[in-house]
Amino acid sequence: MRCGVRPANVEGMTNDIDPRTDHDLLRGATATKVLTAAAELGVADLLADGPQSTEDLAKRIGAHPPSLYRVLRMLSGLGFVTQRQPDEFALTDLGTTLRTGTPASIHALMTMLWGPEAWSAWGELAWTVRTGETGWSRAHGMSWIDFYNRRPQASANFNKAMSQHTRAAAPALIEAAQLDRFRTCVDIGGGDGTLLAEMLQAQPTLEGIDFDLESGLGAAAATLTAAGVSDRCRIEAGDFFDAVPGGGDVYLLKQILHDWDDKAVVAILRSCRAAMSPDARLLVLERLLPELTGPDDLPTLLVDLHMLVITGGRERTADEFRGLLEQADFTTVAVSESLPPFGYHVIEAAPA
């Protein structure tokens, strides 16, 4: 089947298809699904042992060799493996990110973002646009929170994905937060404690409280112990819509608010406000959208649509965050510049 029919040569049109449309934009979903399949099959973990033939890999995976061969060639085109011989493939440096259990791994992040659960939700995007309801609820018959609460294995992979993403963002976030000002940090929705552990390592005088639902804290003790900071951090389970722990002089919300609609965001902020002393600070770590968007904003716009489809949340502008903070009795103190590598901003707020 041939795609890319050339239009008639009429005024205002050309006979050439824009190569960005013909390749870069249209292949995005295909490349994503190939990488997700490779992660699910464990290709990178097996190739970590050294170059292998398709036949050998297929036996270890339990795969159909001709089909696997075609996927491996695509992985070569994407730069995740190299085809050294007609039927011998080796892992590249980029390919090692698909391994499990390595510091730079994106394995859990890939399978969480684009595995079958999320992919089926994205298939309902048109329905979401028509109704304003999440594609996730349409695809799974329940909210994303209920889904993960009922499936421990999927929840563990979700938490691991958040940890992988957080680890890369931590250095710039820690520098921007100026931690030497604070004594006790309460990480709201802190999950397995990855960010809090990094903060406590960076600031030896800081103590911490890792607060999340019970289902999100399963790996927290191990994370904090491995980082050597468990003696300066306690783990506390609860629901931030009900209440959050007191006793902190800085409260941290990293990528929590973008999961929720405005009403829920104000409820979360009010829970934080109720627990805070007058001189405490709130740090909100989120991407920010400009008032007018363009190609440079594509990464944040993609996350915004992911929130639309999966959680019902959204990305926001700085002014929108200021407005929500004001509703919860906060005053915005400062907004940082965009921080590498994901473009987060640190919004600092104080009780009004």
Short mmCIF file of C-alpha atoms in Angstrom, two decimals:
data_model
loop_
_atom_site.label_atom_id
_atom_site.label_comp_id
_atom_site.label_asym_id
_atom_site.label_seq_id
_atom_site.Cartn_x
_atom_site.Cartn_y
_atom_site.Cartn_z
CA MET A 1 0.00 0.00 0.00
CA ARG A 2 1.36 3.39 -0.96
CA CYS A 3 0.83 6.38 1.33
CA GLY A 4 1.62 10.00 0.68
CA VAL A 5 -0.50 10.80 -2.38
CA ARG A 6 0.77 13.95 -4.05
CA PRO A 7 -1.87 16.72 -4.30
CA ALA A 8 -2.74 18.36 -7.58
CA ASN A 9 -0.58 21.33 -8.48
CA VAL A 10 -3.04 24.12 -7.68
CA GLU A 11 -2.41 27.65 -6.46
CA GLY A 12 -1.19 27.70 -2.84
CA MET A 13 -0.23 24.03 -2.87
CA THR A 14 2.95 22.18 -3.77
CA ASN A 15 3.62 18.68 -5.02
CA ASP A 16 5.94 17.92 -2.11
CA ILE A 17 4.88 16.49 1.24
CA ASP A 18 6.54 18.14 4.22
CA PRO A 19 9.04 15.49 5.41
CA ARG A 20 8.29 16.40 9.03
CA THR A 21 4.69 15.24 8.46
CA ASP A 22 5.70 12.23 6.39
CA HIS A 23 8.18 10.92 8.96
CA ASP A 24 8.74 12.58 12.32
CA LEU A 25 5.13 13.26 13.29
CA LEU A 26 3.50 10.16 11.84
CA ARG A 27 6.07 7.66 13.14
CA GLY A 28 5.94 8.80 16.76
CA ALA A 29 3.33 6.30 17.92
CA THR A 30 5.02 3.45 16.06
CA ALA A 31 8.40 4.14 17.64
CA THR A 32 6.82 4.40 21.08
CA LYS A 33 5.07 1.06 20.74
CA VAL A 34 8.22 -0.65 19.47
CA LEU A 35 10.18 0.60 22.49
CA THR A 36 7.39 -0.41 24.85
CA ALA A 37 7.26 -3.90 23.35
CA ALA A 38 11.03 -4.21 23.65
CA ALA A 39 10.78 -3.22 27.32
CA GLU A 40 7.98 -5.70 27.96
CA LEU A 41 9.91 -8.50 26.23
CA GLY A 42 13.09 -7.77 28.18
CA VAL A 43 15.24 -7.38 25.05
CA ALA A 44 17.72 -4.98 26.66
CA ASP A 45 18.25 -7.17 29.73
CA LEU A 46 19.04 -10.16 27.51
CA LEU A 47 21.37 -8.22 25.21
CA ALA A 48 23.26 -6.94 28.24
CA ASP A 49 24.98 -10.35 28.21
CA GLY A 50 26.51 -9.53 24.81
CA PRO A 51 25.58 -9.60 21.09
CA GLN A 52 23.10 -12.30 20.12
CA SER A 53 21.32 -13.69 17.11
CA THR A 54 17.59 -13.39 16.63
CA GLU A 55 17.20 -17.14 17.08
CA ASP A 56 18.97 -17.14 20.43
CA LEU A 57 17.02 -14.14 21.66
CA ALA A 58 13.73 -15.64 20.48
CA LYS A 59 14.39 -18.84 22.43
CA ARG A 60 15.10 -16.92 25.63
CA ILE A 61 12.09 -14.62 25.19
CA GLY A 62 9.71 -17.24 23.83
CA ALA A 63 9.12 -15.23 20.66
CA HIS A 64 8.49 -15.79 16.94
CA PRO A 65 11.98 -15.31 15.38
CA PRO A 66 10.97 -13.61 12.09
CA SER A 67 8.75 -11.12 13.93
CA LEU A 68 11.41 -10.44 16.55
CA TYR A 69 13.98 -9.87 13.79
CA ARG A 70 11.87 -7.11 12.29
CA VAL A 71 11.45 -5.42 15.68
CA LEU A 72 15.22 -5.64 16.27
CA ARG A 73 15.86 -3.93 12.93
CA MET A 74 13.48 -1.14 13.97
CA LEU A 75 15.32 -0.84 17.29
CA SER A 76 18.50 -0.50 15.26
CA GLY A 77 16.94 2.31 13.26
CA LEU A 78 15.99 4.04 16.50
CA GLY A 79 19.52 3.67 17.87
CA PHE A 80 18.74 1.32 20.77
CA VAL A 81 20.61 -1.64 19.26
CA THR A 82 23.19 -1.99 16.51
CA GLN A 83 23.04 -4.62 13.79
CA ARG A 84 26.62 -5.92 13.72
CA GLN A 85 26.02 -8.80 11.32
CA PRO A 86 22.97 -9.62 9.17
CA ASP A 87 21.56 -11.53 12.14
CA GLU A 88 23.53 -10.32 15.16
CA PHE A 89 22.37 -7.47 17.37
CA ALA A 90 24.12 -5.67 20.22
CA LEU A 91 22.90 -3.17 22.79
CA THR A 92 23.92 0.49 22.41
CA ASP A 93 24.48 2.98 25.23
CA LEU A 94 21.02 4.38 24.51
CA GLY A 95 19.60 0.86 24.63
CA THR A 96 20.84 0.33 28.18
CA THR A 97 18.11 2.73 29.36
CA LEU A 98 15.58 -0.03 28.60
CA ARG A 99 17.28 -2.39 31.06
CA THR A 100 15.77 -2.99 34.48
CA GLY A 101 17.50 -2.20 37.75
CA THR A 102 20.07 0.27 36.39
CA PRO A 103 20.47 3.91 37.54
CA ALA A 104 19.48 5.39 34.16
CA SER A 105 16.64 2.92 33.51
CA ILE A 106 13.38 4.13 31.95
CA HIS A 107 11.95 0.61 31.76
CA ALA A 108 9.16 1.12 34.28
CA LEU A 109 8.44 4.62 32.95
CA MET A 110 8.09 3.29 29.40
CA THR A 111 5.79 0.43 30.32
CA MET A 112 3.70 2.62 32.65
CA LEU A 113 3.24 5.46 30.15
CA TRP A 114 2.69 3.38 27.03
CA GLY A 115 1.82 -0.13 28.18
CA PRO A 116 -1.61 -1.64 27.39
CA GLU A 117 -3.42 0.13 30.26
CA ALA A 118 -2.47 3.66 29.18
CA TRP A 119 -2.55 2.83 25.47
CA SER A 120 -6.17 1.67 25.66
CA ALA A 121 -7.03 4.91 27.47
CA TRP A 122 -5.38 6.99 24.73
CA GLY A 123 -7.54 5.11 22.24
CA GLU A 124 -10.49 6.94 23.80
CA LEU A 125 -9.08 10.44 23.17
CA ALA A 126 -11.86 11.41 20.77
CA TRP A 127 -14.46 10.25 23.34
CA THR A 128 -12.66 12.30 26.01
CA VAL A 129 -12.81 15.40 23.81
CA ARG A 130 -16.53 14.89 23.24
CA THR A 131 -17.44 14.25 26.88
CA GLY A 132 -14.73 15.76 29.08
CA GLU A 133 -14.42 12.40 30.86
CA THR A 134 -11.11 10.53 31.07
CA GLY A 135 -10.26 7.91 28.49
CA TRP A 136 -8.97 5.81 31.38
CA SER A 137 -12.41 5.55 32.99
CA ARG A 138 -13.93 4.63 29.62
CA ALA A 139 -11.30 1.96 28.93
CA HIS A 140 -11.15 0.45 32.42
CA GLY A 141 -14.47 1.23 34.04
CA MET A 142 -12.84 3.00 37.00
CA SER A 143 -10.52 5.89 37.82
CA TRP A 144 -6.74 5.53 37.57
CA ILE A 145 -6.49 5.75 41.38
CA ASP A 146 -8.95 2.87 41.89
CA PHE A 147 -7.21 0.87 39.17
CA TYR A 148 -3.79 1.07 40.83
CA ASN A 149 -5.21 0.54 44.31
CA ARG A 150 -6.72 -2.77 43.15
CA ARG A 151 -3.66 -4.02 41.26
CA PRO A 152 -0.51 -4.22 43.43
CA GLN A 153 1.79 -5.24 40.59
CA ALA A 154 0.68 -2.35 38.35
CA SER A 155 0.93 -0.01 41.34
CA ALA A 156 4.50 -1.14 42.05
CA ASN A 157 5.46 -0.49 38.42
CA PHE A 158 3.80 2.95 38.56
CA ASN A 159 5.77 3.87 41.68
CA LYS A 160 8.99 2.61 40.13
CA ALA A 161 8.30 4.73 37.04
CA MET A 162 7.82 7.82 39.19
CA SER A 163 11.10 7.03 40.93
CA GLN A 164 12.98 6.73 37.63
CA HIS A 165 11.62 10.08 36.46
CA THR A 166 12.29 11.78 39.78
CA ARG A 167 15.89 10.61 40.03
CA ALA A 168 16.81 12.48 36.84
CA ALA A 169 15.04 15.67 37.94
CA ALA A 170 16.30 15.72 41.54
CA PRO A 171 19.66 17.58 41.23
CA ALA A 172 18.24 20.72 39.64
CA LEU A 173 15.18 20.71 41.88
CA ILE A 174 17.30 20.41 45.03
CA GLU A 175 19.54 23.29 43.99
CA ALA A 176 16.57 25.53 43.24
CA ALA A 177 14.84 24.69 46.53
CA GLN A 178 17.68 26.10 48.72
CA LEU A 179 17.27 23.40 51.34
CA ASP A 180 19.64 24.89 53.90
CA ARG A 181 16.77 27.20 54.94
CA PHE A 182 14.70 24.33 56.33
CA ARG A 183 14.72 21.82 59.18
CA THR A 184 11.92 19.36 58.30
CA CYS A 185 10.52 18.60 54.84
CA VAL A 186 7.14 16.90 54.37
CA ASP A 187 6.98 15.28 50.92
CA ILE A 188 3.27 15.07 50.08
CA GLY A 189 2.64 12.11 47.77
CA GLY A 190 6.30 11.16 48.17
CA GLY A 191 5.87 7.56 47.04
CA ASP A 192 8.93 5.40 47.53
CA GLY A 193 10.90 8.33 48.96
CA THR A 194 13.29 8.80 46.04
CA LEU A 195 13.18 12.61 45.99
CA LEU A 196 13.19 12.94 49.76
CA ALA A 197 16.19 10.61 50.02
CA GLU A 198 18.07 12.75 47.50
CA MET A 199 17.19 15.88 49.45
CA LEU A 200 18.31 14.43 52.77
CA GLN A 201 21.58 13.28 51.25
CA ALA A 202 22.18 16.75 49.82
CA GLN A 203 21.36 18.51 53.10
CA PRO A 204 22.65 16.55 56.15
CA THR A 205 20.84 18.78 58.67
CA LEU A 206 17.43 18.21 57.06
CA GLU A 207 14.85 15.75 58.39
CA GLY A 208 11.91 14.39 56.42
CA ILE A 209 8.43 12.90 56.46
CA ASP A 210 7.42 10.74 53.50
CA PHE A 211 3.62 10.95 53.23
CA ASP A 212 1.46 8.99 50.79
CA LEU A 213 -1.29 6.42 50.52
CA GLU A 214 -0.34 3.04 51.96
CA SER A 215 -0.21 1.62 48.43
CA GLY A 216 2.40 4.21 47.42
CA LEU A 217 4.79 3.60 50.32
CA GLY A 218 5.64 -0.05 49.77
CA ALA A 219 9.27 0.55 48.77
CA ALA A 220 9.86 3.67 50.88
CA ALA A 221 11.66 1.98 53.79
CA ALA A 222 14.06 0.20 51.45
CA THR A 223 14.75 3.39 49.46
CA LEU A 224 15.49 5.48 52.53
CA THR A 225 17.61 2.75 54.11
CA ALA A 226 19.65 2.26 50.93
CA ALA A 227 20.29 6.02 50.82
CA GLY A 228 21.48 5.97 54.42
CA VAL A 229 18.89 8.51 55.59
CA SER A 230 16.25 6.37 57.29
CA ASP A 231 17.30 7.69 60.71
CA ARG A 232 16.29 11.21 59.61
CA CYS A 233 12.98 10.35 57.96
CA ARG A 234 9.71 8.85 59.07
CA ILE A 235 7.09 7.25 56.83
CA GLU A 236 3.46 8.15 57.34
CA ALA A 237 0.40 6.86 55.45
CA GLY A 238 -2.69 8.93 54.80
CA ASP A 239 -4.85 10.72 52.24
CA PHE A 240 -3.91 14.31 51.39
CA PHE A 241 -7.57 15.13 50.79
CA ASP A 242 -8.21 14.48 54.49
CA ALA A 243 -5.11 15.85 56.23
CA VAL A 244 -1.32 15.96 55.97
CA PRO A 245 1.27 15.70 58.75
CA GLY A 246 2.13 18.74 60.82
CA GLY A 247 5.57 19.70 62.04
CA GLY A 248 7.22 20.63 58.74
CA ASP A 249 8.68 23.97 57.85
CA VAL A 250 8.64 23.10 54.15
CA TYR A 251 5.94 21.12 52.34
CA LEU A 252 6.71 19.61 48.96
CA LEU A 253 4.28 18.81 46.13
CA LYS A 254 6.16 17.36 43.18
CA GLN A 255 3.94 16.67 40.18
CA ILE A 256 0.94 16.10 42.41
CA LEU A 257 -1.29 18.99 41.43
CA HIS A 258 -1.21 18.31 37.70
CA ASP A 259 -3.00 15.01 38.37
CA TRP A 260 -6.17 16.81 39.48
CA ASP A 261 -8.80 19.31 38.40
CA ASP A 262 -8.96 22.76 39.97
CA LYS A 263 -11.43 21.84 42.72
CA ALA A 264 -9.29 18.94 43.89
CA VAL A 265 -6.11 21.05 43.71
CA VAL A 266 -7.61 23.64 46.04
CA ALA A 267 -8.63 20.85 48.44
CA ILE A 268 -5.06 19.48 48.49
CA LEU A 269 -3.60 22.94 49.03
CA ARG A 270 -6.02 23.63 51.87
CA SER A 271 -4.95 20.39 53.58
CA CYS A 272 -1.36 21.60 53.38
CA ARG A 273 -2.31 25.07 54.61
CA ALA A 274 -4.10 23.64 57.64
CA ALA A 275 -0.97 21.73 58.69
CA MET A 276 1.48 24.59 58.19
CA SER A 277 2.77 27.13 60.68
CA PRO A 278 2.70 30.80 59.64
CA ASP A 279 6.41 30.82 58.74
CA ALA A 280 6.41 27.51 56.82
CA ARG A 281 6.84 27.33 53.05
CA LEU A 282 5.17 25.33 50.28
CA LEU A 283 7.18 24.22 47.24
CA VAL A 284 5.16 23.19 44.19
CA LEU A 285 7.23 21.45 41.50
CA GLU A 286 5.43 21.46 38.15
CA ARG A 287 5.86 22.23 34.49
CA LEU A 288 4.41 25.59 33.46
CA LEU A 289 2.63 26.47 30.24
CA PRO A 290 3.03 29.92 28.71
CA GLU A 291 -0.05 31.96 27.85
CA LEU A 292 0.60 31.36 24.13
CA THR A 293 2.01 27.95 23.16
CA GLY A 294 4.14 26.85 20.23
CA PRO A 295 6.50 24.07 19.09
CA ASP A 296 8.94 24.69 21.96
CA ASP A 297 6.18 23.75 24.41
CA LEU A 298 5.49 20.34 22.87
CA PRO A 299 6.82 18.25 25.81
CA THR A 300 4.54 20.03 28.30
CA LEU A 301 1.60 19.94 25.90
CA LEU A 302 2.02 16.18 25.55
CA VAL A 303 1.96 15.77 29.33
CA ASP A 304 -1.12 18.00 29.46
CA LEU A 305 -2.97 15.67 27.10
CA HIS A 306 -1.76 12.65 29.05
CA MET A 307 -3.38 14.16 32.13
CA LEU A 308 -6.56 14.82 30.15
CA VAL A 309 -6.80 11.19 29.06
CA ILE A 310 -5.54 9.41 32.18
CA THR A 311 -6.27 11.42 35.34
CA GLY A 312 -8.53 14.32 34.43
CA GLY A 313 -5.82 16.75 35.54
CA ARG A 314 -3.92 19.32 33.52
CA GLU A 315 -0.79 21.44 33.15
CA ARG A 316 -1.21 25.10 34.07
CA THR A 317 0.26 28.55 33.59
CA ALA A 318 2.00 30.40 36.42
CA ASP A 319 -1.00 32.72 36.79
CA GLU A 320 -3.35 29.76 37.06
CA PHE A 321 -1.25 28.32 39.88
CA ARG A 322 -1.19 31.71 41.60
CA GLY A 323 -4.98 31.82 41.47
CA LEU A 324 -5.37 28.34 42.95
CA LEU A 325 -2.87 29.13 45.69
CA GLU A 326 -4.79 32.29 46.56
CA GLN A 327 -8.02 30.29 46.90
CA ALA A 328 -6.26 28.10 49.46
CA ASP A 329 -4.96 31.12 51.45
CA PHE A 330 -1.39 31.14 50.06
CA THR A 331 0.69 33.94 48.60
CA THR A 332 3.11 33.14 45.78
CA VAL A 333 6.61 34.18 46.84
CA ALA A 334 8.72 33.16 43.82
CA VAL A 335 8.70 31.14 40.62
CA SER A 336 11.98 29.64 39.40
CA GLU A 337 13.26 29.48 35.86
CA SER A 338 12.74 26.28 33.87
CA LEU A 339 14.97 23.54 35.28
CA PRO A 340 16.68 20.73 33.36
CA PRO A 341 16.08 18.09 32.18
CA PHE A 342 12.25 18.15 32.15
CA GLY A 343 11.45 21.84 32.41
CA TYR A 344 10.04 21.86 35.93
CA HIS A 345 9.59 25.12 37.83
CA VAL A 346 9.68 25.57 41.60
CA ILE A 347 6.75 27.68 42.79
CA GLU A 348 7.33 28.85 46.35
CA ALA A 349 4.34 29.94 48.39
CA ALA A 350 3.75 31.13 51.95
CA PRO A 351 0.62 31.18 54.13
CA ALA A 352 -1.26 34.40 53.46
#
